[in-house]
mmCIF file of C-alpha atoms in Angstrom:
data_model
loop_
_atom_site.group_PDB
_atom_site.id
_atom_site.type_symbol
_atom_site.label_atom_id
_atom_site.label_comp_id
_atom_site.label_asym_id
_atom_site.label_seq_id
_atom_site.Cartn_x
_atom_site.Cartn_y
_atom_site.Cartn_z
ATOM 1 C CA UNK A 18 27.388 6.014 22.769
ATOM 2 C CA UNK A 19 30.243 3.544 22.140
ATOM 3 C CA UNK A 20 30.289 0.263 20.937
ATOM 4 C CA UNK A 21 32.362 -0.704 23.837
ATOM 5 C CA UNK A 22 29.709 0.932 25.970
ATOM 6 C CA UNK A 23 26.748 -0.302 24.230
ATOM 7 C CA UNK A 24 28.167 -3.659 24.658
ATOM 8 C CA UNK A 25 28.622 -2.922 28.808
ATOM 9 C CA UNK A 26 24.980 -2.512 28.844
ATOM 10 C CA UNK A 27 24.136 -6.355 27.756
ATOM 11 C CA UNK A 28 20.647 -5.276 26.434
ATOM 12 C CA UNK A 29 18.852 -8.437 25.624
ATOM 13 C CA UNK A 30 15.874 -6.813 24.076
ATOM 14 C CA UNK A 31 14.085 -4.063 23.464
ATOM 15 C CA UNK A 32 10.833 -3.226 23.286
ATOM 16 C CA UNK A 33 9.092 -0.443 21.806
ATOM 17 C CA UNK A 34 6.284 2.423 22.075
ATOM 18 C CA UNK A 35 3.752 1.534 19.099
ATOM 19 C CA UNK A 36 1.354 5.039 18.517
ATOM 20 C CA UNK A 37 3.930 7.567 17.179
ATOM 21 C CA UNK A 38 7.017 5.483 17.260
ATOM 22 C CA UNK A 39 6.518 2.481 15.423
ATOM 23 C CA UNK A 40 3.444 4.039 13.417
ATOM 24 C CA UNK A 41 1.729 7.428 12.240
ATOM 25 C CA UNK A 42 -1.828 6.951 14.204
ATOM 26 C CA UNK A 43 -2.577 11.026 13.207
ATOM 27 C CA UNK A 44 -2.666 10.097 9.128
ATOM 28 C CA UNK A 45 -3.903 6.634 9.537
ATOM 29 C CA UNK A 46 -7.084 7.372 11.525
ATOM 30 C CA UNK A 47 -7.807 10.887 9.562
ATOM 31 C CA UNK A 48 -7.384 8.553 6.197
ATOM 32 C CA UNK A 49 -9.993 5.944 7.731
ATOM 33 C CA UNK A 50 -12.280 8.342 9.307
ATOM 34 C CA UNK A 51 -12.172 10.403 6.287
ATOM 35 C CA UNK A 52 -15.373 8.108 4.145
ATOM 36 C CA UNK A 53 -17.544 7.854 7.577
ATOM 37 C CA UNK A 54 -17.144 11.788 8.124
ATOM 38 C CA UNK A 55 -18.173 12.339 4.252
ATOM 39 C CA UNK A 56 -21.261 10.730 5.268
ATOM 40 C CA UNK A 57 -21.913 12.272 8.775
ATOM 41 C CA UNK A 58 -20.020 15.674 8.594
ATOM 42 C CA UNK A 59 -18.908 16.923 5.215
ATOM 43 C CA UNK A 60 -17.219 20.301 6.982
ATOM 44 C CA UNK A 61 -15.189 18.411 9.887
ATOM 45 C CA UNK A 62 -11.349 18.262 8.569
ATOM 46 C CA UNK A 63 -10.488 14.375 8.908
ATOM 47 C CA UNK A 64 -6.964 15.339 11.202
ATOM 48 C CA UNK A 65 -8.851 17.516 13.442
ATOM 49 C CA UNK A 66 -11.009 14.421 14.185
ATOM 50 C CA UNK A 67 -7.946 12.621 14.461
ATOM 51 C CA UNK A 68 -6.656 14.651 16.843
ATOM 52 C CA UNK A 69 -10.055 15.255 18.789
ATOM 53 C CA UNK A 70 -10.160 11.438 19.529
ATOM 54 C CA UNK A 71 -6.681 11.328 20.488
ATOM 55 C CA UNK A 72 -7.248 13.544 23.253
ATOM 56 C CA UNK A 73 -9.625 11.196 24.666
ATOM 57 C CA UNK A 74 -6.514 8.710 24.877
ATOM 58 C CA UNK A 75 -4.801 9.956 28.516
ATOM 59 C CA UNK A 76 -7.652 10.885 30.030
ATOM 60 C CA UNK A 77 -9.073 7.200 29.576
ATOM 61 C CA UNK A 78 -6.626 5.137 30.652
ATOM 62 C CA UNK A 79 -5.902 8.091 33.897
ATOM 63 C CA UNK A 80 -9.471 6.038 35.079
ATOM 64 C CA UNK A 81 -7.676 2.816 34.987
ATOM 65 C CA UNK A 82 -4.220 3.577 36.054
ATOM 66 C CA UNK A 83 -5.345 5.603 38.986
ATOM 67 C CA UNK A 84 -8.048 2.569 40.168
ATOM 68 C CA UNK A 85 -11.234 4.746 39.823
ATOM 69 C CA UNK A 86 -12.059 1.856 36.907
ATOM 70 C CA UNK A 87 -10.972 -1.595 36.617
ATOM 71 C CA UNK A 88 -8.404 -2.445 33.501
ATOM 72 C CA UNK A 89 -10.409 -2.523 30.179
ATOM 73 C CA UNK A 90 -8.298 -3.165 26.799
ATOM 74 C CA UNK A 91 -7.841 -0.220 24.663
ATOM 75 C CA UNK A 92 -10.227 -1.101 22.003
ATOM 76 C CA UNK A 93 -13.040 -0.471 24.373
ATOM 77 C CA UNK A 94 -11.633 2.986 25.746
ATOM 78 C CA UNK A 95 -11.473 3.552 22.064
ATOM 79 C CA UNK A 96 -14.880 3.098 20.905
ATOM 80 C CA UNK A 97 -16.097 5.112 24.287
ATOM 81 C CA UNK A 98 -13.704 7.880 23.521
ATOM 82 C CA UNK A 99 -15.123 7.916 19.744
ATOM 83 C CA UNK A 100 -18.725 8.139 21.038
ATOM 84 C CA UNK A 101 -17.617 11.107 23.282
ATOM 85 C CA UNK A 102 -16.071 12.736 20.377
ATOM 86 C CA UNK A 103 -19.258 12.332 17.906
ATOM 87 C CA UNK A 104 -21.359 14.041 20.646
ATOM 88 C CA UNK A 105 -18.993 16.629 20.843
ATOM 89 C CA UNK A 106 -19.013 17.278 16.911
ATOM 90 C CA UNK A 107 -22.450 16.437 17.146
ATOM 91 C CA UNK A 108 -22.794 13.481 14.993
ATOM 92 C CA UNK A 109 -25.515 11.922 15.643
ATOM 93 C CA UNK A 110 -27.697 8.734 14.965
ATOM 94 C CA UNK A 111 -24.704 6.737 13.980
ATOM 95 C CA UNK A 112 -25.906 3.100 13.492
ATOM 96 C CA UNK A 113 -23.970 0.998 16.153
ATOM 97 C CA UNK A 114 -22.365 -0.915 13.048
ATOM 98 C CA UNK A 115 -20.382 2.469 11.813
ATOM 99 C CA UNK A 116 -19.284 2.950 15.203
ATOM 100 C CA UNK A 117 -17.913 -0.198 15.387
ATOM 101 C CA UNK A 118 -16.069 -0.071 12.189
ATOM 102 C CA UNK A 119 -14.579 3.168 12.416
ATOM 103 C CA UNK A 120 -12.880 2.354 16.095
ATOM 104 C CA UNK A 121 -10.832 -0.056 13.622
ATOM 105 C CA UNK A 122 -9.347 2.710 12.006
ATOM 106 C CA UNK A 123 -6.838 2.092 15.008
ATOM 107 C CA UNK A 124 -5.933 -1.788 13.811
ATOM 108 C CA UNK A 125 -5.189 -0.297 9.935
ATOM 109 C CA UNK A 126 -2.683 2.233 10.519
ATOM 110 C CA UNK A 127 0.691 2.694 8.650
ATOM 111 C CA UNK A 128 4.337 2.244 9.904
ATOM 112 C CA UNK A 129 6.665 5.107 9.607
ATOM 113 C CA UNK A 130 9.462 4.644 6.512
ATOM 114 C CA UNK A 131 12.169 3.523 8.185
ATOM 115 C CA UNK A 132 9.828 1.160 10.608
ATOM 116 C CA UNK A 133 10.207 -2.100 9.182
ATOM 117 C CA UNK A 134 13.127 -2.783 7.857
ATOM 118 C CA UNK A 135 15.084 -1.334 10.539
ATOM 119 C CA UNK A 136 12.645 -3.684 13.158
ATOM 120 C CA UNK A 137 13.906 -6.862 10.791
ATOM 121 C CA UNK A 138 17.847 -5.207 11.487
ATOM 122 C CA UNK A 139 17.392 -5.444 15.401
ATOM 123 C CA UNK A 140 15.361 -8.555 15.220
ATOM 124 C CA UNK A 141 18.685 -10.227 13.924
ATOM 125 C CA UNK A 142 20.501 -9.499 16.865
ATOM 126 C CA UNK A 143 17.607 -8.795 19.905
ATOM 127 C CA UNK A 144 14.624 -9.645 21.415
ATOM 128 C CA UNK A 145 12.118 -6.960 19.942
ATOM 129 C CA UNK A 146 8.756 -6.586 20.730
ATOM 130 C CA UNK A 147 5.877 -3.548 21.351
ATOM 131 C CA UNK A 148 5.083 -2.758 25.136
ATOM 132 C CA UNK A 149 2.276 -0.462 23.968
ATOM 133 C CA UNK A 150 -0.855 0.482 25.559
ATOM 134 C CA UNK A 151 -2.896 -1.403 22.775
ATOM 135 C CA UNK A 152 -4.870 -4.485 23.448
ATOM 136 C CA UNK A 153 -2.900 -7.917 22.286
ATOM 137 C CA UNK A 154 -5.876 -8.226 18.897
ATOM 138 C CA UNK A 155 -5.114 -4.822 18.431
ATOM 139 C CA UNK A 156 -1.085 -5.194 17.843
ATOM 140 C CA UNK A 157 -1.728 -8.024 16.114
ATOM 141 C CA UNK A 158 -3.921 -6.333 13.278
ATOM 142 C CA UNK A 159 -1.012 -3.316 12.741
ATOM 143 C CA UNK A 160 1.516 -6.197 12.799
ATOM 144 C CA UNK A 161 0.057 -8.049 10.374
ATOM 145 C CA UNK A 162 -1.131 -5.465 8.133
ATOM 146 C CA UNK A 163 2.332 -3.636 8.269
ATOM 147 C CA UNK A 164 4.533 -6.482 8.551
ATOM 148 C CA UNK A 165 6.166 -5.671 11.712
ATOM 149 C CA UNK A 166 8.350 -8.524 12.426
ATOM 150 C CA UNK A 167 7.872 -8.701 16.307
ATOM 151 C CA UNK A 168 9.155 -12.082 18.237
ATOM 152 C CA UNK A 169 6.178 -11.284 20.649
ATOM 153 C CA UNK A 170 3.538 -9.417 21.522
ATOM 154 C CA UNK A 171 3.751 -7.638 24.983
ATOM 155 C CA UNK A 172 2.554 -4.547 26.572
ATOM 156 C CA UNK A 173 -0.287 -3.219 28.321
ATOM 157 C CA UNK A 174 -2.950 -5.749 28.309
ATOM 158 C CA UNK A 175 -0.542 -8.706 29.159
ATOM 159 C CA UNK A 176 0.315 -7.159 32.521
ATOM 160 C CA UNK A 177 -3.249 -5.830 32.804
ATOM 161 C CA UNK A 178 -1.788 -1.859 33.859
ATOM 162 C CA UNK A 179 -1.779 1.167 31.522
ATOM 163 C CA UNK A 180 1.803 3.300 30.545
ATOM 164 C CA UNK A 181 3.559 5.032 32.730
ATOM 165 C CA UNK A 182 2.582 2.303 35.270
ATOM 166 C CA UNK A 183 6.022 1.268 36.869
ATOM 167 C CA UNK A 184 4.279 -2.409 36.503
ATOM 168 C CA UNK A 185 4.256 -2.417 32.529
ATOM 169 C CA UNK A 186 7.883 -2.346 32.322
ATOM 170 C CA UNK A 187 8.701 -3.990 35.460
ATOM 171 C CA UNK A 188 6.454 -7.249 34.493
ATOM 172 C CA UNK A 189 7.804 -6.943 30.938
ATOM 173 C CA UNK A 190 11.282 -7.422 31.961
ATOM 174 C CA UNK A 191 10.634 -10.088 33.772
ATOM 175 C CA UNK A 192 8.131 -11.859 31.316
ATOM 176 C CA UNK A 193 11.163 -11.729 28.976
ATOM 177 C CA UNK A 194 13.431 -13.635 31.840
ATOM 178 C CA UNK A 195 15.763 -10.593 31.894
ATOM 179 C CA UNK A 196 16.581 -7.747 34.624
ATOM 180 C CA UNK A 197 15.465 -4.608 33.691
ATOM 181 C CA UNK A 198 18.924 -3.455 33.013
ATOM 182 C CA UNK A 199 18.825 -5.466 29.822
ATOM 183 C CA UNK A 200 15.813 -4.226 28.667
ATOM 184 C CA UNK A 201 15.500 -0.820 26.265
ATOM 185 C CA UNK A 202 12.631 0.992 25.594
ATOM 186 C CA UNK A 203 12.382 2.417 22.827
ATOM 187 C CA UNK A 204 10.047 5.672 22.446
ATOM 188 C CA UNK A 205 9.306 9.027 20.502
ATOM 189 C CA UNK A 206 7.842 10.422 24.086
ATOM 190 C CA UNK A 207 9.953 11.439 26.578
ATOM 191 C CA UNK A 208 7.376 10.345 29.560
ATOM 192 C CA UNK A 209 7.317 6.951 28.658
ATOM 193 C CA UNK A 210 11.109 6.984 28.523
ATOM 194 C CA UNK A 211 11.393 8.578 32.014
ATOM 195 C CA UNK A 212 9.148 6.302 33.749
ATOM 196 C CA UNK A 213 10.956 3.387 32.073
ATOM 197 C CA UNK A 214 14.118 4.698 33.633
ATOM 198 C CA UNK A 215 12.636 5.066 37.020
ATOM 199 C CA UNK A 216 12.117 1.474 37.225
ATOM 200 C CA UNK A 217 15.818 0.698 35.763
ATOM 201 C CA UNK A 218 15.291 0.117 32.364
ATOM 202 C CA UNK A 219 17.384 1.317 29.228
ATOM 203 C CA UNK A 220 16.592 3.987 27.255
ATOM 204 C CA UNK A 221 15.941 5.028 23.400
ATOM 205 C CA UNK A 222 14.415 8.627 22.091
ATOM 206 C CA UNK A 223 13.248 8.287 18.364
ATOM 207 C CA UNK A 224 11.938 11.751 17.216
ATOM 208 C CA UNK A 225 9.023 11.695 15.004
ATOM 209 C CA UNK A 226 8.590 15.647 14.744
ATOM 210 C CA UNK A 227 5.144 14.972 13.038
ATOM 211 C CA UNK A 228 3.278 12.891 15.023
ATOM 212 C CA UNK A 229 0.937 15.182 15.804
ATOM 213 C CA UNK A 230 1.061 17.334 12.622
ATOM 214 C CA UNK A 231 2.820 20.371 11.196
ATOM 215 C CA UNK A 232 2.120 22.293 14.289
ATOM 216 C CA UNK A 233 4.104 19.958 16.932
ATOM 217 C CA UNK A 234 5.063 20.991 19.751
ATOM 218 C CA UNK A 235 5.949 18.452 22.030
ATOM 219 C CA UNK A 236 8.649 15.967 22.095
ATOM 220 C CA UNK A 237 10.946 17.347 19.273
ATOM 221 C CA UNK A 238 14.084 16.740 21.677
ATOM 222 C CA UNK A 239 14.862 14.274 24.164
ATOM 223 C CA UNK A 240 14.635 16.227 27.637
ATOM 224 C CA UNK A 241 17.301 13.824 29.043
ATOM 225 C CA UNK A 242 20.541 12.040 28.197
ATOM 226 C CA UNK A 243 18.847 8.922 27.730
ATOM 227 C CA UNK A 244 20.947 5.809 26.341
ATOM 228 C CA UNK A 245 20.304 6.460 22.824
ATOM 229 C CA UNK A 246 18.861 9.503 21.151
ATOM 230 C CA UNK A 247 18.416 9.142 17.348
ATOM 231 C CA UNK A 248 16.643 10.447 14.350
ATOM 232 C CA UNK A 249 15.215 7.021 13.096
ATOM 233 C CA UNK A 250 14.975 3.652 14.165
ATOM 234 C CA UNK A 251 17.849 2.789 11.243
ATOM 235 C CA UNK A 252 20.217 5.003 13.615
ATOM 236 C CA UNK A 253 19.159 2.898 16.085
ATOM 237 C CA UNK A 254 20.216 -0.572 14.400
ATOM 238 C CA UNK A 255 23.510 1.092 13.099
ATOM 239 C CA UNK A 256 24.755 1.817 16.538
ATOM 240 C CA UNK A 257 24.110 -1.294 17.869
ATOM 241 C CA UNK A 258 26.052 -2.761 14.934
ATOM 242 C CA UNK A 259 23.106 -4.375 13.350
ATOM 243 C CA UNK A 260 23.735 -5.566 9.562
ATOM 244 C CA UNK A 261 21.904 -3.785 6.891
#
């Protein structure tokens, strides 16, 4: 895309997908799991784990989003998601205390290389901000601890709906004071990029071919023409003509 074009758009902000975009959730929660399984079950590979509770992630929020549950914030679908997974490996007699702690691995968990500084790059010239499916506490934590420089923190507990809701972006936009049209998303998953579309927002594919390991398979190419398609978030900020 042009310059002259990007400028046509008038994007005001943009607001970005957190777990695989902004930051690598697989090697974070294997590296903080890693200790508690040492303790509980020596054999179990750390990233398997990882992964094992990640698949608990969709399924979760499907309650909420399709109204068989009322909204909960992600930290608690976490920790019932963990305890699912430690029956399933069967870990058991886990003092409630461990439990807790380890569903915190989520709130310590590293930003991709190019993350930061190319978050400060847009910052200069945009509105940025996550519209994740965390809960506010937990942004806050990976903020903090990875100094993402975000003018606010948005998403899925401030509109009290769960990605791909049409809602979360809908109520984002205008939360911001903007029309959707001036609004990007910016994502590593092509679902979350189409549903954004759907409800007239602009679009941004990041790949991060190792999200969920060596062994990806999914989302190593954006399945549409969406606004921007780039291989880092620095890409990003260059196109839009953002100083280094």
């Amino acid at each position: 895309m042009g310059i002259d074009s990007i400028h046509q758009t008038a994007i005001k902000a943009f607001v970005f997908d957190v777990f695989g975009t902004v930051v690598d959730w697989r090697s974070g929660v294997a590296r903080e799991a890693q200790p508690f399984l040492q303790r509980h079950a020596p054999n179990l590979d750390a990233s398997d784990f990882a992964d094992a509770w990640r698949r608990e992630y969709s399924p979760a929020m499907e309650e909420v989003r399709s109204g068989r549950r009322a909204y909960v914030r992600l930290d608690v679908l976490h920790r019932e998601n963990l305890v699912k997974v430690l029956a399933r490996f069967g870990i058991a007699n886990v003092p409630e205390p461990e439990i807790d702690e380890l569903n915190l691995a989520w709130h310590r968990l590293d930003p991709w290389p190019d993350a930061v500084d190319a978050l400060r790059r847009l910052k200069a010239r945009f509105i940025i901000a996550p519209l994740s499916n965390g809960n506010i506490r937990l942004m806050v934590d990976i903020a903090k601890r990875a100094g993402l420089p975000w003018d606010a923190i948005l998403g899925a507990e401030v509109v009290r709906a769960y990605k791909p809701s049409p809602l979360v972006y809908s109520e984002t936009a205008e939360i911001l004071g903007i029309a959707p049209r001036e609004l990007c998303l910016v994502a590593a998953h092509n679902n979350d990029l189409a549903a954004a579309r759907r409800v007239g927002l602009r679009t941004a594919f990041v790949v991060r071919p190792t999200e969920h390991g060596p062994r990806q398979t999914s989302d190593l190419k954006a399945d549409e023409a969406w606004d921007f398609i780039v291989d880092d978030l620095h890409e990003l900020a260059t196109q839009l003509g953002c100083a280094r």
